[in-house]
Every structure is written in structure tokens, then in C-alpha cells.
Amino acid sequence: MKPYFLFLSCLLFILPPSFALMFQSLMKNYMAEEMTSYMSEKLSDFAHSRELAVESMFKSLPKKINYTCDANDIAYLRNPKYYTLYIRMIGIATNKINCSSSGVGGNREVFDNALKNYANGYYILPTPSAGNEYVILFKSSKGILYAILNNAWIEPLLSTVCENCFTVRMLSHINKSYVSIRKGDDADNTFVDSGELSTQHLDITVTATKKLFKFISNWYVRYIYSISILLGGIFSITFYLIVRRPISHQESIARALKLNEFIPYYQPIVDSSGNKIVGVEVLVRWQLPNGRIIPPSSFISDVEADTGMLLKLTTQLIDQVCKDKSKIKYQDPLWFSINIGAGHFSNNVLLEYMKSIKDLSDGISFEITERQPLHDLFDVAKYVDNLKLLGHSIKIDDFGVGYGGFSYLQTINVDSIKIDKMFIDTIDTSDIKKNILESIISMAHEHNYEVIAEGVETKPQVEYLKSKGITLIQGYYYSAPVSFDGLLKLLKYGF
Ligand code: C2E
Ligand code: CA
Ligand code: CA
């Protein structure tokens, strides 16, 4: 992997944890605020319900009791319908007597003070003993009816997020006395945040303690950091997989076309009567950045499957051939034969391109392969005529092995026939195809076609062909396809 991609991959890995780190104090504060306000809302909901329960009791009970602690009063004080989550104890007190649902009297001091000093009405006071509960008093001319409010529900509620993470303080509206519920070590109870809400009788302040911050910090480390590291891993692995995904052959060909990695090799066509090079076939090679040369058998069928790529390849090659041939100093004119097939005739790109380079394209000829079927022969014939009008000669390649054979010759105005290696290989053998070779040769002579023998590897083949009047030879006997430098050497020094 390139260092640049490695760097990006690492960057993607550390990005989410860095965000988690950067925003941690912001996020922790936000979470503490949210939890505290959630808690104070919950508490105020409970406190509202409690107030309703207490109000309904104080509406009905004073009319029913005699304030004498007789059997009637005790029965009412013990009536289970008044004991809810919110009320723990109900009692009465007069100057003479006091009693309660639990049978025990209650704190006389409070009652005496209230009976003596308080006007008739409601009072909410912290319980004198524990101080973490309220007692609600209703004073009338008959005496005092009181209820001790149950705070037992508050603690489980406060523990829903974590233990000892909140303290709560309730301030009575009526006589401004407060009750606070605190738990845990004082160090933990150091206040860090608070939320306030009011009910009819109480202001409720819920305060987040240091313990909540510790809890959020642990939670943050355990979940947010883990998730952010996981996310970083997912990002960088996904990136790595995208970068390293195997690209299809077509994609790599398209990229090679962009990078001009396809280059022409040249195979000489030699007149065997004087061993002189008269022309070359242009054969494409894929030159990898490391210098390796790939033969067309590995990619040409993929290129031919995509007309756009095929046309691009051909025009790039012609472009390079034009540059190369301008550097050649040779006593005789040379032709350069370019391979084309069905794909090239499907639109006018090649024709227009040849028109555009007309001044440079001297000596360029085309060989049409027979191996892929040509669909509309008349259209091909017209295309070929247009190429010929521009001065390019036309050969039929691989004659005899493909689809059209003689029918192509009748329709398309070709100048030369290239006899495929398959037939050349029959020379000096008893192969039955040798008859076909002979009939191709006599047909070609009869119609005055120029003939090129392809894939000629031996002297007897050259001699046989010469004896049949065929002197244009292409094949390893003279030379395999070579690079442009190789061609320059062959032109200069011969074989
Ligand atoms: P082709 O057009 O029939 O080209 C002749 C092939 O025979 C070339 O193979 C050449 O190297 C090989 N050859 C020539 N003489 C001999 C010989 O004496 N013995 C043997 N064994 N082989 C010989 P190459 O270069 O691998 O090309 C293969 C095919 O790829 C070509 O067959 C042609 O169909 C296609 N091709 C090559 N270049 C291009 C191109 O630029 N465009 C298109 N469309 N097709 C191309
Ligand atoms: Ca060819
Ligand atoms: Ca051929």
C-alpha cells in the first residue's frame, strides 16, 4: 500500500477516538445536565402525585374524626385507604390528647408549639427527629390533624442511574423549611450540577454529585471510547478494502490506456527475392510500469469487447506509429499495417481520426481480421472505400480461417491477402489443408491480389512459397515482432 494511503487509513482510525477525546468534557457535562433534569422531573411528578393524595385525605378526614382518639378516630386513622406510597402515618393532637395510626403519640413539643402559636391552616415542617421527611399539619379549632409524608420512594428513584449520584432538597413554600436527602460520602456529595422544579407546596432541587461524574466518566471510557475505537477500525479497514479491492481486468486496461501503456511492436514483412523489408505489421504490446511486456493474447479480447477502448487503443497506436515512422531514414517507402476488425466499423471514429491526421498518415495501411464476423458487409465495404480514398491500402488478415473468406473478397475492395500461419504450417507435410493453401494461392494470382504469407518459420517454407510466386514473407524466419529500436536496427543492418 502506498504511504499516502497508509497515512489516510491511520488518520481514519484515530479520527473517531480523537473526537471522543476532544468533546469528552462537553459530552460529560451535557450528559450530567440531562440526567439531572430527568431526575428532577421524575421527582416533581412524584411530588405532584403525593400532593394530590395528601389533599384528598385532608379534604375528607377532618369531617369524620372527633379529635378524641376514640375507637371511631383510631379506625379512621388506621383506614388503609389513606396509606399510600406517599403517607406513612396519620395522627391527631389536641391540648388534651394525641394518638396516631401506629398507636404512638408523636412529638408533643411540636404539637404544643403549634397549638399555642399557629393560626388555623396548613403547615409543612420537617420531622423533628429524622429531618428528612415532612410532616404536614392541618390546624383547626378542634385540634391538629397531621400526616407524616413518606419519602421512601425517593431513594430508589435517585438510584435509578447510579448509587449516591444525586442529592435532593425540598423547600416548603408554606413555611420555608427544607428537607434534604443526601447519601454517601461527603466527598462524593460535592455538588457539580443541579436542576430545580416547583410543585404546589415544594421547590425541589436535585443536585448531581461527584459520583455522577465518576459514573459518567467510567461509562464514557467503557462505551464511547470503545465504540469510537471500533468505528475508527471500521473506517480504516473499509478504506483499506476499497483501496486494495482487486480491480477488474477491464478497469486495469482502461487505466493503462489513460497512462499510455500500450505501445507498438513491429514485425517486418520481407520481400524474399532480395531479403529487403518492405513493410511492417504493427502489433500491440502492454508495457507495464516495471518494464514487463504483456502480449496481446492476455488482453486483446477484453479490449475488443469494448468498442470505446478498442478505438482508443487503435488511435493511440496509430499516433505512436506516426511519431516513430517520422524518425525512420530508409531508402525505400515502408508501409505500416494496423490491425482492425468489426468493432472499428461500428462508427466513424477511426475514419474521422484518419482524416484528422491525413498529413502524417502516409504509409499507414489496414488489415481486417476475419476472425470476428463482419456484420453488414456493404457498410464495411463503404467504410473501406473511404479509408482507401484517404490513401490507405487494405489487407484481409488470417485469410481462410475466419467467417467470410471469399465472400469478403467479392464485397470489400481489398488490395492484399494475408495467408494465415495455419496454412503455412502445412508446407512440406501431408496435411489435407495443404490443398486449401494451394487453392488460396491460385485464386489470389488469378484475381491479382498481393499475397503475404504469415507465420513463416523455415527456409523450406520460404522456398516453397517463392516457387509458388509468393515473396512477401512475415514470420520468425526473418524476425519476431520487435520494439521500435529493434526495428531501426533491422532496417539499418538487415537480418
Ligand atoms: P495477427 O494479426 O494474426 O498477428 C500475427 C501474430 O502471429 C502475432 O502475434 C505475431 O507475433 C505472430 N507471429 C508472427 N510470425 C510468427 C511465426 O513465425 N511463428 C509464430 N508462432 N507466431 C508468429 P501477436 O503479436 O501475439 O498478436 C496476436 C494477435 O493479437 C494478432 O494476430 C491480432 O489478432 C491481435 N493484435 C495484435 N496487435 C493488435 C492491434 O494492435 N489491434 C488489434 N485489434 N489486434 C491486435
Ligand atoms: Ca494481423
Ligand atoms: Ca494474421
XYZ file of C-alpha atoms and ligand atoms in Angstrom:
543
model
C 0.000 0.000 0.000
C 1.254 3.480 -0.872
C 2.450 5.545 2.148
C -0.181 8.142 1.280
C -2.985 5.581 1.625
C -1.408 4.173 4.783
C -1.422 7.672 6.259
C -5.093 8.179 5.318
C -6.010 4.804 6.757
C -4.296 5.655 10.076
C -5.976 9.053 10.075
C -9.383 7.439 9.664
C -8.540 5.094 12.519
C -7.673 7.831 15.004
C -10.407 10.251 13.893
C -13.357 8.910 15.980
C -11.289 8.397 19.193
C -9.867 11.905 18.760
C -13.376 13.327 18.516
C -14.356 11.327 21.604
C -11.359 12.805 23.437
C -11.865 16.341 22.189
C -15.521 16.517 23.106
C -15.365 14.476 26.275
C -15.826 17.277 28.813
C -18.581 18.832 26.689
C -20.328 15.479 26.371
C -19.922 14.623 30.044
C -21.406 17.974 31.120
C -24.243 17.544 28.690
C -24.977 14.037 29.973
C -24.834 15.185 33.633
C -27.252 18.024 32.840
C -29.635 15.737 31.014
C -29.612 13.147 33.806
C -30.120 15.764 36.487
C -33.045 17.378 34.758
C -34.518 13.933 34.077
C -34.227 13.171 37.763
C -35.790 16.437 38.914
C -38.689 15.986 36.503
C -39.294 12.478 37.812
C -39.212 13.755 41.392
C -41.593 16.545 40.696
C -44.019 14.083 39.044
C -43.942 12.022 42.235
C -44.286 15.074 44.430
C -47.354 16.206 42.463
C -48.989 12.821 42.933
C -48.184 12.971 46.609
C -49.761 16.375 46.951
C -52.950 15.103 45.339
C -53.075 12.140 47.743
C -52.478 14.362 50.750
C -55.052 16.924 49.626
C -57.749 14.299 49.156
C -57.062 12.958 52.647
C -57.225 16.371 54.301
C -60.437 17.164 52.456
C -62.380 14.238 53.856
C -60.773 13.181 57.141
C -61.244 16.268 59.407
C -65.028 15.997 58.961
C -65.053 12.358 60.023
C -62.952 12.330 63.167
C -63.907 13.502 66.644
C -60.365 14.535 67.788
C -60.831 12.331 70.868
C -58.732 9.271 69.900
C -61.836 7.153 70.447
C -62.493 3.932 68.556
C -64.028 5.902 65.662
C -60.913 8.102 65.358
C -58.498 5.168 65.577
C -60.477 3.297 62.923
C -60.224 6.277 60.601
C -56.557 6.858 61.338
C -55.859 3.225 60.508
C -58.000 3.083 57.399
C -55.648 1.549 54.783
C -57.054 3.708 52.028
C -55.029 6.644 53.378
C -51.753 4.737 53.377
C -50.131 5.039 50.065
C -46.658 5.335 48.774
C -46.877 8.910 49.972
C -48.266 8.871 53.512
C -46.571 6.927 56.264
C -48.517 7.881 59.351
C -51.605 9.916 60.295
C -52.299 11.300 63.740
C -54.283 13.807 65.755
C -53.266 16.062 68.625
C -55.267 18.361 70.854
C -54.324 20.077 74.092
C -55.540 17.030 75.951
C -54.656 14.041 73.838
C -52.673 12.754 70.941
C -52.687 9.493 69.009
C -51.747 8.119 65.605
C -52.262 5.246 63.202
C -49.250 3.497 64.679
C -50.676 3.881 68.175
C -47.737 6.000 69.294
C -48.352 9.593 70.165
C -45.889 11.758 68.313
C -43.769 14.641 69.457
C -45.745 16.700 71.951
C -43.335 19.585 71.770
C -44.174 20.226 68.142
C -47.898 19.928 68.799
C -47.855 22.130 71.867
C -45.964 24.784 69.977
C -48.327 24.540 67.022
C -51.463 24.538 69.181
C -50.256 27.521 71.048
C -48.666 29.640 68.332
C -50.019 28.648 64.902
C -53.118 30.137 63.355
C -55.567 27.694 61.796
C -54.346 26.349 58.483
C -51.789 24.112 56.772
C -48.127 23.800 57.693
C -45.354 21.701 56.312
C -42.448 21.035 58.671
C -39.520 18.676 58.628
C -39.980 15.844 61.086
C -38.212 16.878 64.275
C -36.416 13.564 64.703
C -35.123 12.410 61.304
C -35.286 15.702 59.419
C -35.512 14.005 56.101
C -39.284 13.767 55.981
C -42.071 16.268 56.080
C -44.935 16.348 58.413
C -47.970 18.173 57.167
C -50.215 19.756 59.800
C -53.768 20.943 59.477
C -54.778 23.064 62.454
C -58.454 23.778 63.143
C -60.374 24.806 66.236
C -60.812 21.096 67.067
C -57.119 20.336 67.092
C -54.381 19.153 64.793
C -54.619 16.505 62.128
C -51.187 15.558 60.832
C -49.638 13.200 58.307
C -46.044 12.138 58.014
C -45.166 12.116 54.356
C -43.376 9.059 53.156
C -40.079 9.775 51.411
C -39.128 6.127 50.992
C -39.806 6.257 47.230
C -37.248 8.971 46.696
C -34.174 6.881 47.323
C -34.870 4.088 44.823
C -35.758 6.792 42.315
C -32.478 8.577 42.927
C -30.612 5.294 42.460
C -32.049 4.542 39.029
C -28.985 5.957 37.271
C -26.347 5.125 39.847
C -25.973 4.924 43.628
C -25.398 8.183 45.525
C -25.227 10.206 42.348
C -27.866 12.737 43.363
C -28.982 14.547 46.449
C -32.358 16.147 46.738
C -33.553 19.135 48.708
C -37.160 20.103 49.106
C -38.146 23.546 50.331
C -41.621 24.024 51.683
C -43.475 27.018 50.225
C -45.588 27.325 53.279
C -43.068 27.953 55.992
C -39.799 27.840 54.075
C -38.428 24.872 55.945
C -36.456 22.412 53.940
C -35.827 18.717 53.879
C -32.816 17.268 52.221
C -31.987 13.745 51.275
C -28.310 13.061 50.939
C -26.438 9.853 50.889
C -22.884 8.660 50.560
C -19.533 10.226 51.457
C -19.328 13.954 51.766
C -16.501 13.930 49.211
C -18.855 12.391 46.702
C -21.654 14.722 47.651
C -19.746 17.735 46.421
C -22.276 19.350 44.146
C -21.499 19.601 40.485
C -24.785 20.361 38.854
C -28.375 20.879 39.844
C -31.872 21.037 38.429
C -34.829 22.769 40.053
C -38.557 22.354 39.723
C -41.510 23.549 41.750
C -44.681 21.830 42.803
C -47.587 23.492 44.565
C -46.066 23.086 48.006
C -42.378 22.458 47.419
C -39.377 23.639 45.461
C -37.378 20.560 44.543
C -33.683 20.813 43.844
C -31.927 17.749 42.522
C -28.180 18.013 42.660
C -25.727 15.851 40.805
C -22.763 14.810 42.903
C -19.168 13.987 42.002
C -20.226 10.384 41.996
C -22.359 11.033 38.931
C -19.341 12.473 37.136
C -17.281 9.424 38.091
C -20.074 7.224 36.819
C -20.306 9.137 33.524
C -16.503 9.071 33.137
C -16.410 5.286 33.586
C -19.313 4.901 31.232
C -17.632 7.191 28.707
C -14.395 5.220 28.836
C -16.171 1.893 28.618
C -18.654 2.690 25.851
C -17.808 5.882 23.935
C -14.068 5.161 23.722
C -14.669 1.516 22.831
C -17.241 2.458 20.209
C -15.031 5.202 18.787
C -12.058 2.825 18.531
C -14.322 0.264 16.880
C -15.604 2.931 14.476
C -12.040 4.006 13.691
C -11.206 0.373 12.941
C -14.247 0.019 10.684
C -13.409 3.258 8.826
C -9.797 2.377 8.222
C -10.494 -1.257 7.259
C -13.258 -0.159 4.866
C -10.919 2.399 3.352
C -8.155 -0.210 3.061
C -10.530 -2.680 1.397
C -11.766 -0.040 -1.065
C -8.230 0.993 -1.950
C -6.985 -2.588 -2.166
C -10.037 -4.093 -3.840
C -8.960 -6.133 -6.834
C -9.760 -4.141 -9.934
C -11.237 -5.926 -12.911
C -9.194 -6.624 -15.993
C -11.294 -4.104 -17.919
C -10.590 -1.444 -15.278
C -6.852 -2.047 -15.411
C -6.936 -1.881 -19.212
C -8.837 1.405 -19.051
C -6.218 2.742 -16.645
C -3.383 1.522 -18.894
C -4.997 3.342 -21.811
C -5.072 6.537 -19.789
C -1.402 6.092 -18.890
C -0.407 5.306 -22.495
C 0.978 1.919 -21.506
C 0.128 0.298 -24.850
C 2.979 0.533 -27.318
C 3.510 -0.687 -30.885
C 5.841 -3.566 -31.704
C 6.794 -4.057 -35.298
C 7.172 -7.283 -37.274
C 8.911 -6.875 -40.648
C 7.372 -8.084 -43.878
C 10.231 -9.057 -46.150
C 10.488 -9.457 -49.888
C 12.300 -12.813 -50.023
C 13.687 -12.179 -53.520
C 16.097 -9.541 -52.134
C 15.639 -10.037 -48.354
C 14.506 -6.429 -48.085
C 11.987 -5.112 -45.583
C 9.036 -3.633 -47.469
C 6.604 -3.112 -44.650
C 5.787 -3.913 -41.019
C 2.771 -5.185 -39.140
C 2.004 -3.108 -36.065
C 1.369 -5.460 -33.115
C 0.351 -4.002 -29.810
C 2.134 -4.741 -26.522
C 1.229 -3.701 -22.985
C 4.277 -2.278 -21.289
C 3.830 -2.344 -17.502
C 5.430 0.417 -15.404
C 8.066 -2.139 -14.296
C 9.010 -2.637 -17.946
C 7.392 -6.065 -18.347
C 5.889 -6.628 -21.783
C 2.494 -8.328 -21.989
C 1.435 -9.964 -25.281
C -1.969 -9.165 -26.837
C -3.330 -12.676 -26.154
C -3.689 -11.583 -22.480
C -5.847 -8.530 -23.105
C -6.941 -8.030 -26.711
C -10.249 -9.940 -26.380
C -11.163 -7.723 -23.372
C -10.302 -4.619 -25.377
C -12.310 -5.852 -28.365
C -15.320 -6.412 -26.078
C -15.491 -2.643 -25.519
C -15.610 -0.655 -28.747
C -14.658 2.585 -26.996
C -11.481 1.042 -25.578
C -10.677 -0.659 -28.903
C -10.903 2.629 -30.810
C -8.840 4.394 -28.202
C -6.175 1.693 -28.368
C -6.032 1.821 -32.186
C -5.842 5.613 -32.396
C -3.166 5.702 -29.657
C -1.139 3.121 -31.598
C -1.530 4.985 -34.906
C -0.474 8.169 -33.155
C 2.681 6.472 -31.855
C 3.358 4.809 -35.234
C 3.185 8.214 -36.949
C 5.744 9.577 -34.492
C 8.009 6.519 -34.911
C 7.891 6.458 -38.698
C 8.823 10.123 -38.901
C 12.141 9.128 -37.286
C 12.952 6.400 -39.815
C 15.516 7.079 -42.532
C 15.160 4.289 -45.095
C 15.896 4.270 -48.771
C 12.508 2.784 -49.805
C 8.984 3.549 -48.721
C 7.720 1.327 -45.867
C 4.118 0.553 -45.049
C 2.770 0.099 -41.555
C -0.141 -2.292 -41.290
C -2.644 -1.662 -38.479
C -4.998 -4.408 -37.251
C -8.700 -3.556 -37.340
C -11.884 -5.605 -37.008
C -15.670 -5.490 -36.687
C -15.578 -3.014 -33.755
C -13.853 -0.366 -35.825
C -16.654 -0.294 -38.387
C -19.451 0.348 -35.874
C -18.910 4.117 -36.007
C -16.883 6.784 -37.800
C -14.307 7.443 -35.067
C -11.417 5.774 -36.882
C -12.321 7.345 -40.228
C -12.580 10.829 -38.719
C -9.326 10.295 -36.871
C -7.572 9.241 -40.095
C -8.939 12.367 -41.795
C -7.603 14.498 -38.950
C -4.050 13.120 -39.312
C -4.092 12.921 -43.086
C -0.830 14.807 -43.490
C 1.031 12.449 -41.163
C -0.510 9.128 -42.110
C 1.457 8.396 -45.235
C 2.211 4.639 -45.496
C -0.408 3.534 -42.995
C -2.398 0.521 -44.192
C -5.015 -1.619 -42.522
C -5.518 -5.334 -42.176
C -9.018 -6.527 -41.422
C -9.185 -9.683 -39.375
C -11.527 -12.392 -40.497
C -11.703 -13.922 -37.063
C -14.680 -11.835 -35.896
C -17.696 -11.794 -38.211
C -18.309 -8.517 -40.063
C -21.990 -7.794 -39.709
C -23.052 -5.532 -42.538
C -20.624 -6.247 -45.356
C -21.919 -3.376 -47.508
C -21.359 -0.836 -44.734
C -17.870 -2.257 -44.196
C -17.215 -2.010 -47.932
C -18.226 1.671 -47.852
C -16.024 2.313 -44.806
C -13.095 0.595 -46.522
C -13.638 2.697 -49.680
C -13.435 5.827 -47.525
C -10.172 4.644 -45.961
C -8.823 3.884 -49.425
C -9.851 7.373 -50.600
C -7.589 8.715 -47.849
C -4.755 6.689 -49.412
C -4.632 3.613 -47.144
C -4.314 0.176 -48.622
C -6.365 -2.697 -47.216
C -5.442 -6.320 -46.470
C -7.564 -9.274 -45.433
C -5.893 -10.893 -42.423
C -5.945 -14.588 -41.472
C -7.468 -15.423 -44.819
C -9.210 -18.802 -44.851
C -9.620 -19.271 -41.082
C -12.493 -16.923 -40.436
C -16.065 -16.393 -41.384
C -16.260 -14.646 -44.726
C -13.346 -15.877 -46.836
C -14.117 -15.495 -50.499
C -17.413 -13.653 -49.886
C -15.471 -10.807 -48.251
C -13.287 -10.543 -51.298
C -16.352 -10.197 -53.525
C -17.787 -7.305 -51.497
C -14.852 -5.462 -49.961
C -12.305 -3.763 -52.149
C -9.098 -5.210 -50.676
C -5.561 -4.958 -52.017
C -3.806 -7.845 -50.303
C -4.464 -11.217 -48.717
C -2.559 -12.449 -45.692
C -2.426 -16.237 -45.569
C -2.664 -17.495 -42.026
C 0.104 -19.473 -40.324
C -2.280 -22.426 -40.062
C -1.879 -22.979 -43.844
C 1.817 -22.124 -43.952
C 2.383 -24.878 -41.362
C 1.087 -27.455 -43.889
C 4.014 -26.847 -46.255
C 6.157 -29.999 -46.506
C 3.505 -32.029 -44.719
C 0.751 -34.289 -45.999
C -1.888 -32.232 -44.161
C -5.102 -32.060 -46.125
C -5.219 -28.281 -45.583
C -2.270 -28.028 -47.945
C -4.831 -28.219 -50.766
C -6.588 -25.178 -49.365
C -3.281 -23.300 -49.297
C -2.758 -24.122 -52.952
C -6.261 -23.026 -53.918
C -5.913 -19.764 -51.973
C -2.642 -19.063 -53.821
C -4.093 -19.776 -57.268
C -7.239 -17.742 -56.527
C -5.074 -14.815 -55.368
C -2.940 -14.966 -58.527
C -6.000 -15.246 -60.713
C -7.501 -12.063 -59.233
C -4.203 -10.238 -58.948
C -4.197 -9.890 -55.190
C -0.956 -9.147 -53.482
C -0.256 -12.093 -51.104
C 1.616 -12.027 -47.771
C 2.477 -15.312 -46.066
C 2.252 -15.064 -42.288
C 3.930 -17.219 -39.632
C 6.760 -18.370 -41.876
C 9.397 -20.024 -39.742
C 11.622 -22.127 -42.016
C 13.733 -21.823 -45.144
C 11.816 -24.649 -46.953
C 8.590 -22.686 -46.333
C 10.209 -19.555 -47.826
C 11.471 -21.597 -50.791
C 8.142 -23.320 -51.350
C 6.280 -20.019 -51.269
C 8.839 -18.473 -53.653
C 8.259 -21.391 -56.014
C 4.533 -20.510 -55.914
C 5.277 -16.852 -56.695
C 4.817 -15.597 -53.128
C 7.705 -13.464 -51.952
C 6.151 -11.287 -49.239
C 7.065 -13.116 -46.041
C 6.223 -12.330 -42.417
C 7.427 -14.678 -39.712
C 10.069 -15.735 -37.256
C 12.226 -16.941 -40.146
C 13.150 -13.299 -40.567
C 12.134 -11.726 -37.291
C 9.686 -11.861 -34.419
C 7.870 -8.582 -33.618
C 10.396 -6.097 -32.190
C 10.369 -2.765 -30.414
C 10.884 0.431 -32.396
C 14.592 0.387 -31.521
C 14.756 -3.226 -32.730
C 13.111 -2.196 -35.991
C 15.617 0.637 -36.515
C 18.455 -1.889 -36.115
C 16.870 -4.329 -38.572
C 16.371 -1.526 -41.085
C 19.972 -0.448 -40.687
C 21.829 -3.760 -40.500
C 19.415 -6.282 -42.053
C 18.955 -9.863 -40.782
P -2.351 -11.482 -36.006
O -2.883 -10.187 -36.501
O -2.643 -12.698 -36.804
O -0.820 -11.277 -35.786
C 0.122 -12.222 -36.043
C 0.528 -12.933 -34.818
O 1.350 -14.028 -35.170
C 1.350 -12.033 -33.908
O 1.115 -12.413 -32.597
C 2.758 -12.434 -34.266
O 3.706 -12.202 -33.246
C 2.572 -13.907 -34.504
N 3.611 -14.399 -35.392
C 4.199 -13.777 -36.455
N 5.106 -14.592 -37.049
C 5.088 -15.766 -36.357
C 5.808 -17.012 -36.514
O 6.641 -17.193 -37.376
N 5.531 -18.010 -35.651
C 4.593 -17.840 -34.663
N 4.363 -18.847 -33.818
N 3.897 -16.660 -34.467
C 4.149 -15.660 -35.355
P 0.831 -11.360 -31.550
O 1.672 -10.167 -31.723
O 0.871 -12.063 -30.234
O -0.643 -10.916 -31.853
C -1.686 -11.796 -31.685
C -2.951 -11.252 -32.213
O -3.385 -10.136 -31.462
C -2.823 -10.704 -33.618
O -2.902 -11.749 -34.531
C -4.022 -9.803 -33.704
O -5.188 -10.509 -33.954
C -4.075 -9.285 -32.309
N -3.451 -7.964 -32.299
C -2.140 -7.671 -32.165
N -1.988 -6.330 -32.193
C -3.213 -5.804 -32.377
C -3.710 -4.493 -32.502
O -2.958 -3.505 -32.469
N -5.044 -4.328 -32.689
C -5.882 -5.389 -32.761
N -7.178 -5.163 -32.935
N -5.463 -6.637 -32.634
C -4.135 -6.848 -32.462
Ca -2.699 -9.090 -38.258
Ca -2.770 -12.734 -39.040
